[in-house]
């Protein structure tokens, strides 16, 4: 039958139990949200167990949704929908929706005209399921393919009918020879008997193979039991070298603890030795600085002494006194220098790190 006018779309949706009121003014402009909602409702009405997602937030999601609905209607209801018109979501989409709603509406009318007059909440319980017809559909498709192949073979055979007709007529016209027929029947009987014998031999071979396999399985079971018993015996018996192993392991533990203690002591002694050498180096540098200061001071005193001796040449007494005092001062300086050098020589045996030159500062 011809499809109804799209003005009847609202009436069909109301009769099918759609919860919202739909007006044709809703489709004057593209309204994809309403079209997607109607499509999802129709799919759920057609098959409640369908798993088509209603997510249409992005453009990619909308394309997937339209393709999924079109594929579902094609495979389940054999209704071909125009995806381009559905995506437009305007009056052209209503024409595509009518293809589905009209099928559901006619199916509802075949169940009884009184279902169209049911209240909205009762009509929403209507379910149309073709799950029971899927097996029949597959069988019909298989039969259709077989009919096509058989028809092609029959067409080829009918094409050879002109040649075969003469051979068939000749064979029918020829008188039947009993001896030849008997000979052919004996040959056929012998062939059948050979096939039967081969089948029996194969069955006997299968029985022999089964017996040999059972014997092998039984042999493997016995070997497994023996291996398990041997394993249990080995696990229960203590090895002869285990006592010696445990004793050596205990000695190793003690040796390792002794090694750790000696290693710690050695590390501590090396640290003390480094500290002692560092202290001696600092003392040597301090003595060297002190010696340098004393040398500088002695040079200054000698210069002052030379200046004083040059200015005080008036009397011999003063000169003698000055010479006496200078000789005593030189003696003291010489003794101080000898004691300082002896102090430095006593430290020469130690290892010295660094330079012998110190920085001259105002404090020194």
mmCIF file of C-alpha atoms in Angstrom:
data_model
loop_
_atom_site.group_PDB
_atom_site.id
_atom_site.type_symbol
_atom_site.label_atom_id
_atom_site.label_comp_id
_atom_site.label_asym_id
_atom_site.label_seq_id
_atom_site.Cartn_x
_atom_site.Cartn_y
_atom_site.Cartn_z
ATOM 1 C CA UNK A 1 0.000 0.000 0.000
ATOM 2 C CA UNK A 2 0.996 3.605 -0.539
ATOM 3 C CA UNK A 3 2.570 5.482 2.365
ATOM 4 C CA UNK A 4 0.144 7.802 4.233
ATOM 5 C CA UNK A 5 0.532 11.548 4.143
ATOM 6 C CA UNK A 6 2.974 13.010 6.641
ATOM 7 C CA UNK A 7 0.139 14.931 8.304
ATOM 8 C CA UNK A 8 -0.969 11.555 9.704
ATOM 9 C CA UNK A 9 2.412 11.156 11.419
ATOM 10 C CA UNK A 10 1.225 12.865 14.586
ATOM 11 C CA UNK A 11 -1.888 10.700 14.765
ATOM 12 C CA UNK A 12 0.143 7.515 14.297
ATOM 13 C CA UNK A 13 2.606 8.517 17.000
ATOM 14 C CA UNK A 14 -0.247 9.320 19.361
ATOM 15 C CA UNK A 15 -1.883 5.962 18.610
ATOM 16 C CA UNK A 16 1.413 4.130 19.175
ATOM 17 C CA UNK A 17 1.673 5.793 22.596
ATOM 18 C CA UNK A 18 4.402 8.392 22.157
ATOM 19 C CA UNK A 19 4.443 10.386 25.428
ATOM 20 C CA UNK A 20 4.841 13.844 23.834
ATOM 21 C CA UNK A 21 2.533 15.797 21.553
ATOM 22 C CA UNK A 22 4.071 16.327 18.115
ATOM 23 C CA UNK A 23 3.010 19.041 15.688
ATOM 24 C CA UNK A 24 4.144 19.505 12.123
ATOM 25 C CA UNK A 25 5.299 22.988 13.072
ATOM 26 C CA UNK A 26 8.133 21.330 14.988
ATOM 27 C CA UNK A 27 9.664 20.254 11.661
ATOM 28 C CA UNK A 28 9.461 23.579 9.785
ATOM 29 C CA UNK A 29 13.080 24.142 10.849
ATOM 30 C CA UNK A 30 15.686 21.415 11.406
ATOM 31 C CA UNK A 31 15.081 19.818 14.809
ATOM 32 C CA UNK A 32 17.598 16.998 15.187
ATOM 33 C CA UNK A 33 16.970 16.477 18.910
ATOM 34 C CA UNK A 34 13.278 15.681 18.292
ATOM 35 C CA UNK A 35 14.079 13.428 15.322
ATOM 36 C CA UNK A 36 16.702 11.509 17.319
ATOM 37 C CA UNK A 37 14.306 11.133 20.244
ATOM 38 C CA UNK A 38 11.535 9.796 17.951
ATOM 39 C CA UNK A 39 13.966 7.423 16.197
ATOM 40 C CA UNK A 40 15.271 6.043 19.494
ATOM 41 C CA UNK A 41 11.706 5.591 20.766
ATOM 42 C CA UNK A 42 10.668 3.764 17.583
ATOM 43 C CA UNK A 43 13.712 1.472 17.801
ATOM 44 C CA UNK A 44 12.965 0.660 21.443
ATOM 45 C CA UNK A 45 9.318 0.071 20.492
ATOM 46 C CA UNK A 46 10.375 -2.245 17.695
ATOM 47 C CA UNK A 47 12.920 -4.157 19.819
ATOM 48 C CA UNK A 48 13.228 -3.234 23.510
ATOM 49 C CA UNK A 49 16.557 -5.145 23.849
ATOM 50 C CA UNK A 50 18.361 -2.957 21.302
ATOM 51 C CA UNK A 51 21.602 -1.334 22.463
ATOM 52 C CA UNK A 52 21.687 1.782 20.274
ATOM 53 C CA UNK A 53 23.165 4.737 22.147
ATOM 54 C CA UNK A 54 21.195 7.999 22.201
ATOM 55 C CA UNK A 55 24.236 10.256 22.544
ATOM 56 C CA UNK A 56 23.980 13.031 19.898
ATOM 57 C CA UNK A 57 26.102 15.782 21.430
ATOM 58 C CA UNK A 58 28.706 16.062 18.680
ATOM 59 C CA UNK A 59 28.472 15.845 14.928
ATOM 60 C CA UNK A 60 30.315 12.523 14.880
ATOM 61 C CA UNK A 61 27.879 11.091 17.434
ATOM 62 C CA UNK A 62 24.914 12.175 15.300
ATOM 63 C CA UNK A 63 26.336 10.506 12.211
ATOM 64 C CA UNK A 64 26.947 7.272 14.154
ATOM 65 C CA UNK A 65 23.425 7.423 15.579
ATOM 66 C CA UNK A 66 21.752 7.838 12.175
ATOM 67 C CA UNK A 67 23.864 5.029 10.661
ATOM 68 C CA UNK A 68 23.094 2.688 13.563
ATOM 69 C CA UNK A 69 19.336 3.307 13.317
ATOM 70 C CA UNK A 70 19.314 2.861 9.523
ATOM 71 C CA UNK A 71 21.301 -0.377 9.782
ATOM 72 C CA UNK A 72 19.013 -1.666 12.537
ATOM 73 C CA UNK A 73 15.862 -0.985 10.498
ATOM 74 C CA UNK A 74 17.387 -2.561 7.403
ATOM 75 C CA UNK A 75 18.451 -5.790 9.113
ATOM 76 C CA UNK A 76 15.550 -6.218 11.535
ATOM 77 C CA UNK A 77 12.520 -4.802 9.694
ATOM 78 C CA UNK A 78 13.785 -4.621 6.064
ATOM 79 C CA UNK A 79 12.949 -0.923 5.989
ATOM 80 C CA UNK A 80 15.394 1.159 3.970
ATOM 81 C CA UNK A 81 15.837 4.671 5.378
ATOM 82 C CA UNK A 82 17.478 7.647 3.701
ATOM 83 C CA UNK A 83 20.171 8.726 6.160
ATOM 84 C CA UNK A 84 20.688 12.083 4.448
ATOM 85 C CA UNK A 85 17.048 13.076 4.895
ATOM 86 C CA UNK A 86 17.040 11.854 8.473
ATOM 87 C CA UNK A 87 20.096 13.986 9.216
ATOM 88 C CA UNK A 88 18.307 17.072 7.774
ATOM 89 C CA UNK A 89 15.725 16.690 10.591
ATOM 90 C CA UNK A 90 13.003 18.627 8.729
ATOM 91 C CA UNK A 91 9.902 17.714 6.739
ATOM 92 C CA UNK A 92 11.873 15.259 4.604
ATOM 93 C CA UNK A 93 12.847 13.388 7.763
ATOM 94 C CA UNK A 94 9.159 12.985 8.629
ATOM 95 C CA UNK A 95 8.651 11.042 5.391
ATOM 96 C CA UNK A 96 11.383 8.638 6.465
ATOM 97 C CA UNK A 97 9.908 8.327 9.947
ATOM 98 C CA UNK A 98 6.552 7.489 8.390
ATOM 99 C CA UNK A 99 8.083 4.323 6.908
ATOM 100 C CA UNK A 100 8.657 2.969 10.414
ATOM 101 C CA UNK A 101 5.555 4.344 12.115
ATOM 102 C CA UNK A 102 3.268 3.014 9.373
ATOM 103 C CA UNK A 103 4.660 -0.519 9.821
ATOM 104 C CA UNK A 104 4.146 -0.359 13.575
ATOM 105 C CA UNK A 105 0.689 1.173 13.122
ATOM 106 C CA UNK A 106 -0.435 -1.540 10.699
ATOM 107 C CA UNK A 107 0.970 -4.234 13.002
ATOM 108 C CA UNK A 108 -0.975 -2.770 15.897
ATOM 109 C CA UNK A 109 -4.181 -2.725 13.820
ATOM 110 C CA UNK A 110 -3.717 -6.393 12.852
ATOM 111 C CA UNK A 111 -3.680 -7.319 16.552
ATOM 112 C CA UNK A 112 -7.057 -5.640 16.992
ATOM 113 C CA UNK A 113 -8.702 -2.357 16.182
ATOM 114 C CA UNK A 114 -9.522 -1.774 19.789
ATOM 115 C CA UNK A 115 -5.802 -1.276 20.638
ATOM 116 C CA UNK A 116 -5.856 2.135 18.892
ATOM 117 C CA UNK A 117 -8.499 3.367 21.332
ATOM 118 C CA UNK A 118 -6.508 2.378 24.438
ATOM 119 C CA UNK A 119 -5.296 5.098 26.819
ATOM 120 C CA UNK A 120 -1.835 6.484 26.343
ATOM 121 C CA UNK A 121 -0.285 4.554 29.226
ATOM 122 C CA UNK A 122 -1.811 1.256 28.023
ATOM 123 C CA UNK A 123 -0.779 1.712 24.418
ATOM 124 C CA UNK A 124 2.800 2.381 25.507
ATOM 125 C CA UNK A 125 2.981 -1.258 26.583
ATOM 126 C CA UNK A 126 2.613 -2.459 22.980
ATOM 127 C CA UNK A 127 5.638 -4.435 21.870
ATOM 128 C CA UNK A 128 6.410 -5.735 18.437
ATOM 129 C CA UNK A 129 9.164 -8.324 18.405
ATOM 130 C CA UNK A 130 10.401 -10.283 15.405
ATOM 131 C CA UNK A 131 12.953 -12.307 17.337
ATOM 132 C CA UNK A 132 10.986 -15.523 16.805
ATOM 133 C CA UNK A 133 11.035 -14.986 13.040
ATOM 134 C CA UNK A 134 14.810 -14.681 12.686
ATOM 135 C CA UNK A 135 15.298 -18.440 12.323
ATOM 136 C CA UNK A 136 12.635 -18.587 9.629
ATOM 137 C CA UNK A 137 14.250 -15.673 7.865
ATOM 138 C CA UNK A 138 17.649 -17.410 7.815
ATOM 139 C CA UNK A 139 16.072 -20.610 6.508
ATOM 140 C CA UNK A 140 14.278 -18.670 3.778
ATOM 141 C CA UNK A 141 17.516 -17.003 2.693
ATOM 142 C CA UNK A 142 19.288 -20.370 2.557
ATOM 143 C CA UNK A 143 16.490 -21.882 0.508
ATOM 144 C CA UNK A 144 16.565 -18.909 -1.876
ATOM 145 C CA UNK A 145 20.297 -19.398 -2.477
ATOM 146 C CA UNK A 146 19.794 -23.135 -3.039
ATOM 147 C CA UNK A 147 16.947 -22.477 -5.503
ATOM 148 C CA UNK A 148 19.187 -20.080 -7.422
ATOM 149 C CA UNK A 149 22.010 -22.635 -7.700
ATOM 150 C CA UNK A 150 19.630 -25.450 -8.604
ATOM 151 C CA UNK A 151 18.031 -23.262 -11.278
ATOM 152 C CA UNK A 152 21.426 -22.535 -12.842
ATOM 153 C CA UNK A 153 22.270 -26.260 -12.935
ATOM 154 C CA UNK A 154 18.850 -27.066 -14.428
ATOM 155 C CA UNK A 155 19.336 -24.408 -17.072
ATOM 156 C CA UNK A 156 22.660 -25.965 -18.102
ATOM 157 C CA UNK A 157 21.126 -29.438 -18.242
ATOM 158 C CA UNK A 158 18.183 -28.245 -20.351
ATOM 159 C CA UNK A 159 20.688 -26.726 -22.766
ATOM 160 C CA UNK A 160 22.087 -30.236 -23.316
ATOM 161 C CA UNK A 161 18.633 -31.742 -23.771
ATOM 162 C CA UNK A 162 18.905 -31.729 -27.603
ATOM 163 C CA UNK A 163 21.965 -33.991 -27.562
ATOM 164 C CA UNK A 164 20.769 -36.169 -24.721
ATOM 165 C CA UNK A 165 17.378 -36.708 -26.328
ATOM 166 C CA UNK A 166 18.856 -38.643 -29.246
ATOM 167 C CA UNK A 167 21.015 -40.801 -26.947
ATOM 168 C CA UNK A 168 18.019 -41.497 -24.693
ATOM 169 C CA UNK A 169 15.819 -42.436 -27.659
ATOM 170 C CA UNK A 170 18.515 -44.730 -28.998
ATOM 171 C CA UNK A 171 18.973 -46.414 -25.642
ATOM 172 C CA UNK A 172 15.252 -46.958 -25.237
ATOM 173 C CA UNK A 173 14.900 -48.369 -28.748
ATOM 174 C CA UNK A 174 17.745 -50.823 -28.231
ATOM 175 C CA UNK A 175 16.556 -54.196 -26.826
ATOM 176 C CA UNK A 176 17.590 -54.998 -23.275
ATOM 177 C CA UNK A 177 20.149 -57.814 -22.943
ATOM 178 C CA UNK A 178 19.693 -59.872 -19.784
ATOM 179 C CA UNK A 179 23.290 -61.080 -19.656
ATOM 180 C CA UNK A 180 24.721 -57.591 -19.941
ATOM 181 C CA UNK A 181 22.327 -56.260 -17.320
ATOM 182 C CA UNK A 182 23.238 -59.127 -14.996
ATOM 183 C CA UNK A 183 26.911 -58.437 -15.534
ATOM 184 C CA UNK A 184 26.487 -54.739 -14.715
ATOM 185 C CA UNK A 185 24.449 -55.578 -11.602
ATOM 186 C CA UNK A 186 27.141 -58.018 -10.394
ATOM 187 C CA UNK A 187 29.795 -55.351 -10.898
ATOM 188 C CA UNK A 188 27.696 -52.867 -8.915
ATOM 189 C CA UNK A 189 27.075 -55.430 -6.157
ATOM 190 C CA UNK A 190 30.786 -56.194 -5.934
ATOM 191 C CA UNK A 191 31.594 -52.505 -5.660
ATOM 192 C CA UNK A 192 29.074 -52.111 -2.858
ATOM 193 C CA UNK A 193 30.480 -55.158 -1.065
ATOM 194 C CA UNK A 194 33.984 -53.739 -1.359
ATOM 195 C CA UNK A 195 32.822 -50.480 0.136
ATOM 196 C CA UNK A 196 31.140 -52.362 2.966
ATOM 197 C CA UNK A 197 34.314 -54.375 3.613
ATOM 198 C CA UNK A 198 36.413 -51.230 3.647
ATOM 199 C CA UNK A 199 34.026 -49.672 6.139
ATOM 200 C CA UNK A 200 34.235 -52.768 8.358
ATOM 201 C CA UNK A 201 38.016 -52.726 8.168
ATOM 202 C CA UNK A 202 38.028 -49.086 9.166
ATOM 203 C CA UNK A 203 35.751 -49.861 12.119
ATOM 204 C CA UNK A 204 38.056 -52.699 13.175
ATOM 205 C CA UNK A 205 41.056 -50.422 12.890
ATOM 206 C CA UNK A 206 39.272 -47.829 15.005
ATOM 207 C CA UNK A 207 38.599 -50.480 17.653
ATOM 208 C CA UNK A 208 42.256 -51.568 17.604
ATOM 209 C CA UNK A 209 43.414 -47.961 17.847
ATOM 210 C CA UNK A 210 41.063 -47.396 20.741
ATOM 211 C CA UNK A 211 42.406 -50.452 22.550
ATOM 212 C CA UNK A 212 46.025 -49.387 21.977
ATOM 213 C CA UNK A 213 45.245 -45.882 23.197
ATOM 214 C CA UNK A 214 43.603 -47.246 26.319
ATOM 215 C CA UNK A 215 46.646 -49.423 26.962
ATOM 216 C CA UNK A 216 48.939 -46.405 26.549
ATOM 217 C CA UNK A 217 46.758 -44.343 28.897
ATOM 218 C CA UNK A 218 46.853 -47.083 31.509
ATOM 219 C CA UNK A 219 50.635 -47.345 31.155
ATOM 220 C CA UNK A 220 51.011 -43.593 31.567
ATOM 221 C CA UNK A 221 48.826 -43.679 34.672
ATOM 222 C CA UNK A 222 51.030 -46.340 36.241
ATOM 223 C CA UNK A 223 54.160 -44.339 35.419
ATOM 224 C CA UNK A 224 52.582 -41.242 36.934
ATOM 225 C CA UNK A 225 51.738 -43.086 40.144
ATOM 226 C CA UNK A 226 55.298 -44.422 40.417
ATOM 227 C CA UNK A 227 56.746 -40.971 39.822
ATOM 228 C CA UNK A 228 54.497 -39.457 42.480
ATOM 229 C CA UNK A 229 55.500 -42.111 45.004
ATOM 230 C CA UNK A 230 59.182 -41.532 44.217
ATOM 231 C CA UNK A 231 58.723 -37.808 44.629
ATOM 232 C CA UNK A 232 57.093 -38.266 48.007
ATOM 233 C CA UNK A 233 59.955 -40.540 49.064
ATOM 234 C CA UNK A 234 62.582 -38.002 47.981
ATOM 235 C CA UNK A 235 60.770 -35.220 49.788
ATOM 236 C CA UNK A 236 60.568 -37.218 53.018
ATOM 237 C CA UNK A 237 64.242 -38.329 52.999
ATOM 238 C CA UNK A 238 66.766 -35.796 54.346
ATOM 239 C CA UNK A 239 69.959 -35.491 52.234
ATOM 240 C CA UNK A 240 73.212 -36.738 53.792
ATOM 241 C CA UNK A 241 75.061 -33.445 53.247
ATOM 242 C CA UNK A 242 72.323 -31.292 54.831
ATOM 243 C CA UNK A 243 73.899 -31.279 58.321
ATOM 244 C CA UNK A 244 77.252 -30.180 56.958
ATOM 245 C CA UNK A 245 75.531 -27.545 54.818
ATOM 246 C CA UNK A 246 73.713 -26.048 57.818
ATOM 247 C CA UNK A 247 76.930 -26.073 59.876
ATOM 248 C CA UNK A 248 78.881 -24.276 57.131
ATOM 249 C CA UNK A 249 76.043 -21.830 56.720
ATOM 250 C CA UNK A 250 76.187 -20.980 60.437
ATOM 251 C CA UNK A 251 79.977 -20.488 60.233
ATOM 252 C CA UNK A 252 79.493 -18.232 57.236
ATOM 253 C CA UNK A 253 77.031 -16.140 59.229
ATOM 254 C CA UNK A 254 79.564 -15.747 62.059
ATOM 255 C CA UNK A 255 82.398 -14.900 59.643
ATOM 256 C CA UNK A 256 80.248 -12.289 57.986
ATOM 257 C CA UNK A 257 79.427 -10.630 61.321
ATOM 258 C CA UNK A 258 83.166 -10.600 62.188
ATOM 259 C CA UNK A 259 83.979 -9.118 58.795
ATOM 260 C CA UNK A 260 81.428 -6.350 59.317
ATOM 261 C CA UNK A 261 82.876 -5.489 62.735
ATOM 262 C CA UNK A 262 86.452 -5.358 61.414
ATOM 263 C CA UNK A 263 85.385 -3.311 58.430
ATOM 264 C CA UNK A 264 83.719 -0.757 60.707
ATOM 265 C CA UNK A 265 86.799 -0.599 62.945
ATOM 266 C CA UNK A 266 89.117 -0.161 59.968
ATOM 267 C CA UNK A 267 86.960 2.639 58.590
ATOM 268 C CA UNK A 268 86.940 4.359 61.980
ATOM 269 C CA UNK A 269 90.750 4.101 62.336
ATOM 270 C CA UNK A 270 91.274 5.503 58.827
ATOM 271 C CA UNK A 271 89.065 8.432 59.721
ATOM 272 C CA UNK A 272 91.055 9.054 62.924
ATOM 273 C CA UNK A 273 94.321 8.876 60.962
ATOM 274 C CA UNK A 274 93.047 11.424 58.452
ATOM 275 C CA UNK A 275 91.996 13.746 61.305
ATOM 276 C CA UNK A 276 95.438 13.406 62.958
ATOM 277 C CA UNK A 277 97.267 14.199 59.724
ATOM 278 C CA UNK A 278 95.018 17.186 59.127
ATOM 279 C CA UNK A 279 95.772 18.499 62.651
ATOM 280 C CA UNK A 280 99.547 18.102 62.172
ATOM 281 C CA UNK A 281 99.349 19.898 58.842
ATOM 282 C CA UNK A 282 97.521 22.811 60.461
ATOM 283 C CA UNK A 283 100.132 22.985 63.284
ATOM 284 C CA UNK A 284 102.998 22.943 60.769
ATOM 285 C CA UNK A 285 101.429 25.740 58.758
ATOM 286 C CA UNK A 286 100.919 27.749 61.961
ATOM 287 C CA UNK A 287 104.616 27.282 62.981
ATOM 288 C CA UNK A 288 105.724 28.290 59.469
ATOM 289 C CA UNK A 289 103.632 31.464 59.682
ATOM 290 C CA UNK A 290 105.058 32.228 63.115
ATOM 291 C CA UNK A 291 108.625 31.742 61.823
ATOM 292 C CA UNK A 292 107.940 34.120 58.962
ATOM 293 C CA UNK A 293 106.595 36.757 61.352
ATOM 294 C CA UNK A 294 109.685 36.408 63.604
ATOM 295 C CA UNK A 295 111.994 36.753 60.608
ATOM 296 C CA UNK A 296 110.230 39.917 59.492
ATOM 297 C CA UNK A 297 110.426 41.336 63.014
ATOM 298 C CA UNK A 298 114.147 40.555 63.264
ATOM 299 C CA UNK A 299 114.772 42.337 59.954
ATOM 300 C CA UNK A 300 112.948 45.422 61.208
ATOM 301 C CA UNK A 301 114.944 45.451 64.501
ATOM 302 C CA UNK A 302 118.239 45.122 62.598
ATOM 303 C CA UNK A 303 117.292 48.062 60.389
ATOM 304 C CA UNK A 304 116.411 50.173 63.445
ATOM 305 C CA UNK A 305 119.665 49.154 65.108
ATOM 306 C CA UNK A 306 121.703 50.238 62.082
ATOM 307 C CA UNK A 307 119.931 53.601 62.037
ATOM 308 C CA UNK A 308 120.609 54.166 65.736
ATOM 309 C CA UNK A 309 124.243 53.135 65.424
ATOM 310 C CA UNK A 310 124.754 55.640 62.555
ATOM 311 C CA UNK A 311 123.267 58.598 64.466
ATOM 312 C CA UNK A 312 125.056 57.955 67.846
ATOM 313 C CA UNK A 313 128.813 58.183 66.905
ATOM 314 C CA UNK A 314 129.663 61.103 69.402
ATOM 315 C CA UNK A 315 131.355 59.163 72.233
ATOM 316 C CA UNK A 316 133.143 55.856 72.503
ATOM 317 C CA UNK A 317 131.375 54.991 75.691
ATOM 318 C CA UNK A 318 128.001 55.207 74.145
ATOM 319 C CA UNK A 319 129.286 53.224 71.220
ATOM 320 C CA UNK A 320 130.688 50.545 73.474
ATOM 321 C CA UNK A 321 127.510 50.472 75.449
ATOM 322 C CA UNK A 322 125.514 50.269 72.298
ATOM 323 C CA UNK A 323 127.756 47.546 70.960
ATOM 324 C CA UNK A 324 127.373 45.636 74.162
ATOM 325 C CA UNK A 325 123.652 45.970 74.055
ATOM 326 C CA UNK A 326 123.594 45.033 70.357
ATOM 327 C CA UNK A 327 125.649 41.947 70.969
ATOM 328 C CA UNK A 328 123.279 40.835 73.701
ATOM 329 C CA UNK A 329 120.274 41.471 71.446
ATOM 330 C CA UNK A 330 121.919 39.491 68.627
ATOM 331 C CA UNK A 331 122.583 36.650 71.017
ATOM 332 C CA UNK A 332 118.935 36.519 72.073
ATOM 333 C CA UNK A 333 117.740 36.632 68.456
ATOM 334 C CA UNK A 334 120.139 33.818 67.542
ATOM 335 C CA UNK A 335 118.904 31.629 70.399
ATOM 336 C CA UNK A 336 115.276 32.274 69.489
ATOM 337 C CA UNK A 337 115.979 31.352 65.861
ATOM 338 C CA UNK A 338 117.762 28.137 66.859
ATOM 339 C CA UNK A 339 114.859 27.062 69.099
ATOM 340 C CA UNK A 340 112.347 27.798 66.311
ATOM 341 C CA UNK A 341 114.360 25.821 63.774
ATOM 342 C CA UNK A 342 114.636 22.909 66.223
ATOM 343 C CA UNK A 343 110.872 23.019 66.664
ATOM 344 C CA UNK A 344 110.339 22.904 62.896
ATOM 345 C CA UNK A 345 112.899 20.090 62.433
ATOM 346 C CA UNK A 346 111.030 17.978 64.985
ATOM 347 C CA UNK A 347 107.972 18.117 62.692
ATOM 348 C CA UNK A 348 109.768 17.340 59.482
ATOM 349 C CA UNK A 349 109.108 13.560 59.915
ATOM 350 C CA UNK A 350 105.365 14.024 59.410
ATOM 351 C CA UNK A 351 103.799 14.195 55.996
ATOM 352 C CA UNK A 352 102.962 17.777 55.101
ATOM 353 C CA UNK A 353 100.339 18.749 52.575
ATOM 354 C CA UNK A 354 100.150 22.297 51.201
ATOM 355 C CA UNK A 355 102.592 25.137 50.560
ATOM 356 C CA UNK A 356 105.173 26.740 52.837
ATOM 357 C CA UNK A 357 104.049 30.248 52.004
ATOM 358 C CA UNK A 358 101.413 31.966 54.065
ATOM 359 C CA UNK A 359 99.524 35.111 53.367
ATOM 360 C CA UNK A 360 100.953 38.331 54.940
ATOM 361 C CA UNK A 361 98.224 40.279 56.683
ATOM 362 C CA UNK A 362 98.258 43.456 58.801
ATOM 363 C CA UNK A 363 97.403 41.450 61.930
ATOM 364 C CA UNK A 364 100.533 39.248 61.430
#
